[in-house]
Coordinates of C-alpha atoms in Angstrom, one line a residue:
M1 CA 61.7 -55.2 -127.4
I2 CA 63.0 -55.5 -131.0
P3 CA 64.4 -58.7 -132.4
A4 CA 67.7 -58.7 -134.2
L5 CA 68.7 -61.1 -137.0
V6 CA 72.2 -61.9 -138.2
P7 CA 72.7 -63.9 -141.4
V8 CA 75.8 -66.1 -141.7
K9 CA 76.7 -68.3 -144.7
R10 CA 78.0 -71.9 -144.5
L11 CA 81.6 -71.7 -143.3
A12 CA 83.0 -73.9 -146.0
H13 CA 81.6 -71.6 -148.7
G14 CA 81.7 -68.2 -147.2
K15 CA 84.5 -65.6 -147.3
S16 CA 86.1 -67.0 -150.4
R17 CA 88.1 -63.8 -151.0
L18 CA 89.5 -63.8 -147.5
A19 CA 90.2 -67.5 -147.8
A20 CA 92.2 -66.9 -150.9
G21 CA 94.6 -64.7 -148.9
L22 CA 94.4 -66.2 -145.4
G23 CA 93.7 -69.9 -146.1
R24 CA 90.4 -71.6 -145.5
E25 CA 91.0 -72.5 -141.8
A26 CA 92.0 -68.9 -140.9
A27 CA 89.0 -67.5 -142.8
E28 CA 86.6 -69.8 -140.9
R29 CA 88.1 -68.8 -137.6
L30 CA 87.7 -65.2 -138.6
A31 CA 84.1 -65.7 -139.5
R32 CA 83.4 -67.2 -136.1
A33 CA 85.2 -64.4 -134.3
M34 CA 83.2 -61.8 -136.3
L35 CA 80.0 -63.5 -135.5
E36 CA 80.8 -63.6 -131.8
D37 CA 81.6 -59.8 -131.8
V38 CA 78.4 -58.9 -133.7
V39 CA 76.2 -61.0 -131.3
A40 CA 78.0 -59.5 -128.3
A41 CA 77.3 -56.0 -129.6
L42 CA 73.7 -56.7 -130.2
R43 CA 73.1 -58.4 -126.8
A44 CA 74.6 -55.3 -125.1
V45 CA 71.7 -53.2 -126.4
R46 CA 68.9 -53.8 -123.9
R47 CA 66.1 -52.9 -126.3
L48 CA 67.2 -55.7 -128.6
A49 CA 65.9 -59.2 -127.9
P50 CA 66.0 -61.9 -129.0
V51 CA 69.2 -61.9 -131.0
A52 CA 69.1 -64.7 -133.6
V53 CA 71.5 -66.1 -136.2
V54 CA 70.0 -67.6 -139.4
T55 CA 72.4 -70.0 -141.0
P56 CA 72.6 -73.3 -142.9
D57 CA 75.7 -74.3 -141.0
R58 CA 75.5 -76.5 -137.9
D59 CA 78.9 -75.3 -136.7
V60 CA 77.8 -71.6 -137.0
A61 CA 74.5 -72.5 -135.2
E62 CA 76.5 -74.0 -132.4
A63 CA 78.8 -71.0 -132.2
A64 CA 75.7 -68.7 -132.1
R65 CA 74.2 -70.6 -129.2
A66 CA 77.5 -70.5 -127.3
A67 CA 77.6 -66.7 -127.9
G68 CA 74.1 -66.4 -126.4
A69 CA 72.0 -66.1 -129.6
T70 CA 69.1 -68.1 -130.9
A71 CA 70.2 -70.3 -133.8
L72 CA 67.8 -70.6 -136.8
L73 CA 69.2 -73.5 -138.7
G74 CA 67.8 -74.2 -142.2
P75 CA 68.5 -74.4 -145.9
D76 CA 70.3 -71.7 -147.8
P77 CA 68.1 -70.5 -150.7
G78 CA 70.0 -67.1 -150.8
L79 CA 70.7 -64.3 -148.4
N80 CA 67.4 -62.4 -148.8
E81 CA 65.3 -65.5 -148.8
S82 CA 67.1 -66.7 -145.7
L83 CA 66.4 -63.4 -144.0
E84 CA 62.7 -63.7 -144.9
R85 CA 62.6 -67.1 -143.3
G86 CA 64.4 -65.9 -140.2
A87 CA 62.0 -62.9 -139.9
K88 CA 59.0 -65.3 -140.0
E89 CA 60.6 -67.3 -137.2
I90 CA 61.9 -64.6 -134.9
A91 CA 59.8 -61.5 -135.7
S92 CA 56.2 -62.8 -135.8
G93 CA 54.1 -60.1 -134.0
A94 CA 57.1 -57.8 -133.5
R95 CA 56.8 -54.1 -134.2
A96 CA 60.2 -53.9 -135.8
L97 CA 63.2 -56.0 -136.9
L98 CA 66.9 -55.2 -137.0
V99 CA 69.2 -57.0 -139.5
V100 CA 72.9 -56.8 -139.0
L101 CA 75.4 -58.6 -141.3
G102 CA 77.6 -61.1 -139.5
D103 CA 80.8 -59.6 -140.9
V104 CA 80.4 -56.1 -139.4
A105 CA 82.7 -57.1 -136.5
G106 CA 83.4 -53.6 -135.3
A107 CA 79.8 -52.8 -134.5
R108 CA 79.5 -50.7 -131.3
P109 CA 76.4 -51.1 -129.1
S110 CA 76.0 -47.3 -129.0
E111 CA 75.7 -47.0 -132.8
L112 CA 73.2 -49.9 -132.9
A113 CA 71.2 -48.1 -130.3
A114 CA 71.4 -44.9 -132.4
M115 CA 69.4 -46.8 -135.1
L116 CA 66.7 -47.5 -132.6
D117 CA 66.6 -43.9 -131.5
A118 CA 66.4 -42.8 -135.1
L119 CA 63.4 -45.1 -135.6
E120 CA 61.6 -43.6 -132.6
S121 CA 62.3 -40.1 -133.9
Q122 CA 60.2 -40.8 -136.9
G123 CA 57.3 -42.2 -134.9
G124 CA 58.4 -45.8 -134.6
R125 CA 57.7 -46.6 -138.2
G126 CA 59.6 -46.8 -141.5
V127 CA 63.2 -47.7 -142.3
V128 CA 66.6 -46.9 -140.8
L129 CA 69.6 -47.7 -143.0
A130 CA 73.2 -47.9 -142.0
P131 CA 75.2 -48.1 -145.3
A132 CA 78.6 -49.8 -145.7
D133 CA 81.5 -48.1 -147.3
D134 CA 81.3 -50.4 -150.4
G135 CA 77.7 -49.3 -151.2
G136 CA 76.2 -52.3 -149.4
T137 CA 74.0 -52.3 -146.3
A138 CA 75.6 -53.0 -142.9
A139 CA 72.4 -52.9 -140.9
L140 CA 68.7 -52.4 -141.7
L141 CA 65.9 -51.6 -139.2
R142 CA 62.3 -51.9 -140.4
A143 CA 59.1 -51.1 -138.7
P144 CA 57.0 -53.1 -139.2
P145 CA 59.4 -55.9 -140.2
D146 CA 57.8 -56.2 -143.7
A147 CA 57.9 -52.4 -144.3
I148 CA 60.2 -53.2 -147.3
P149 CA 61.7 -56.5 -148.5
P150 CA 65.3 -57.2 -147.7
C151 CA 67.5 -56.2 -150.7
F152 CA 70.9 -57.2 -149.6
G153 CA 73.6 -57.7 -152.2
V154 CA 75.7 -55.5 -154.5
E155 CA 74.7 -51.8 -154.1
S156 CA 72.1 -52.8 -151.6
A157 CA 72.0 -49.4 -149.8
R158 CA 70.6 -47.9 -153.0
A159 CA 68.2 -50.8 -153.4
H160 CA 66.9 -50.3 -149.9
R161 CA 66.5 -46.5 -150.5
E162 CA 64.5 -47.3 -153.7
A163 CA 62.4 -49.9 -151.9
A164 CA 61.5 -47.4 -149.2
A165 CA 60.5 -44.8 -151.8
R166 CA 58.3 -47.3 -153.6
A167 CA 56.6 -48.3 -150.3
G168 CA 56.2 -44.7 -149.2
A169 CA 58.1 -45.6 -146.0
P170 CA 59.9 -42.9 -144.0
L171 CA 63.6 -43.4 -144.4
R172 CA 66.4 -42.3 -142.1
E173 CA 70.0 -43.0 -143.2
L174 CA 72.8 -42.9 -140.6
A175 CA 76.6 -42.8 -141.3
L176 CA 77.8 -45.0 -138.4
P177 CA 81.6 -45.5 -138.5
S178 CA 81.7 -48.8 -136.6
L179 CA 79.3 -50.3 -139.1
A180 CA 80.8 -49.0 -142.2
T181 CA 83.4 -51.7 -142.8
D182 CA 82.5 -55.3 -143.4
L183 CA 85.3 -57.8 -143.7
D184 CA 85.0 -59.3 -147.2
D185 CA 88.6 -59.4 -148.4
A186 CA 92.1 -58.8 -147.2
S187 CA 92.0 -55.1 -148.1
D188 CA 89.2 -54.6 -145.6
L189 CA 91.4 -55.9 -142.7
G190 CA 93.6 -52.8 -142.6
A191 CA 90.5 -50.5 -142.6
F192 CA 89.0 -52.5 -139.8
V193 CA 92.1 -52.4 -137.6
A194 CA 92.6 -48.7 -138.2
G195 CA 88.9 -47.9 -137.7
P196 CA 86.9 -46.8 -134.7
G197 CA 84.9 -50.0 -134.1
A198 CA 84.9 -52.5 -131.4
G199 CA 85.3 -56.2 -132.3
P200 CA 87.7 -57.5 -129.6
R201 CA 87.6 -61.1 -130.6
T202 CA 88.2 -60.3 -134.3
R203 CA 91.1 -57.9 -133.4
A204 CA 92.7 -60.5 -131.1
L205 CA 92.5 -63.1 -133.8
L206 CA 94.0 -60.7 -136.4
R207 CA 96.9 -60.1 -134.0
E208 CA 97.4 -63.8 -133.6
L209 CA 97.5 -64.2 -137.3
G210 CA 100.0 -61.3 -137.6
L211 CA 97.6 -59.2 -139.6
G212 CA 97.2 -56.1 -137.5
T213 CA 97.3 -54.4 -134.1
D214 CA 94.9 -52.2 -132.3
P215 CA 95.0 -48.6 -133.5

């Protein structure tokens, strides 16, 4: 089994661009719905366990547990530092680790499973990268978990490619439509609604807020 790790920021501080358009309360509800959809997609892949959420927010931790994930509650020194902490807690002794961002609400289990298949096709070692449309990284699979350091942030897909090259780690990059859109601002909502992904809780909330309908 391969553990999966989902980072989620503090609700009061996260999704500032969405909050500017939707209001803070709606943005926080959307963040919870996205988290629930991501956790559900991960838990639907039998080869992934445990599924853990690393967060500094007690409300997020509670939502993660309610969704069936392990909550790794702790300080927030930054995204990559939090992922390193979470990896130490959840992936000790594991042969691989999958990181999926908590705002990739449309993630389909079949495309997450495709990342695992890609890793096996290269001998069960190295890096599998699912880039986001904005140049970031939607999901990153590493075997072993410390094959390369996490480099999430602006243009992180390029940073992860460069890290794999420096480490001499085999790299497979997959264009996965359901993982390509992360919901960072209002302009992403239309792409998500029109896209091929899943995300039933997120879609239901967007309908409730009058921000979209299913394609």
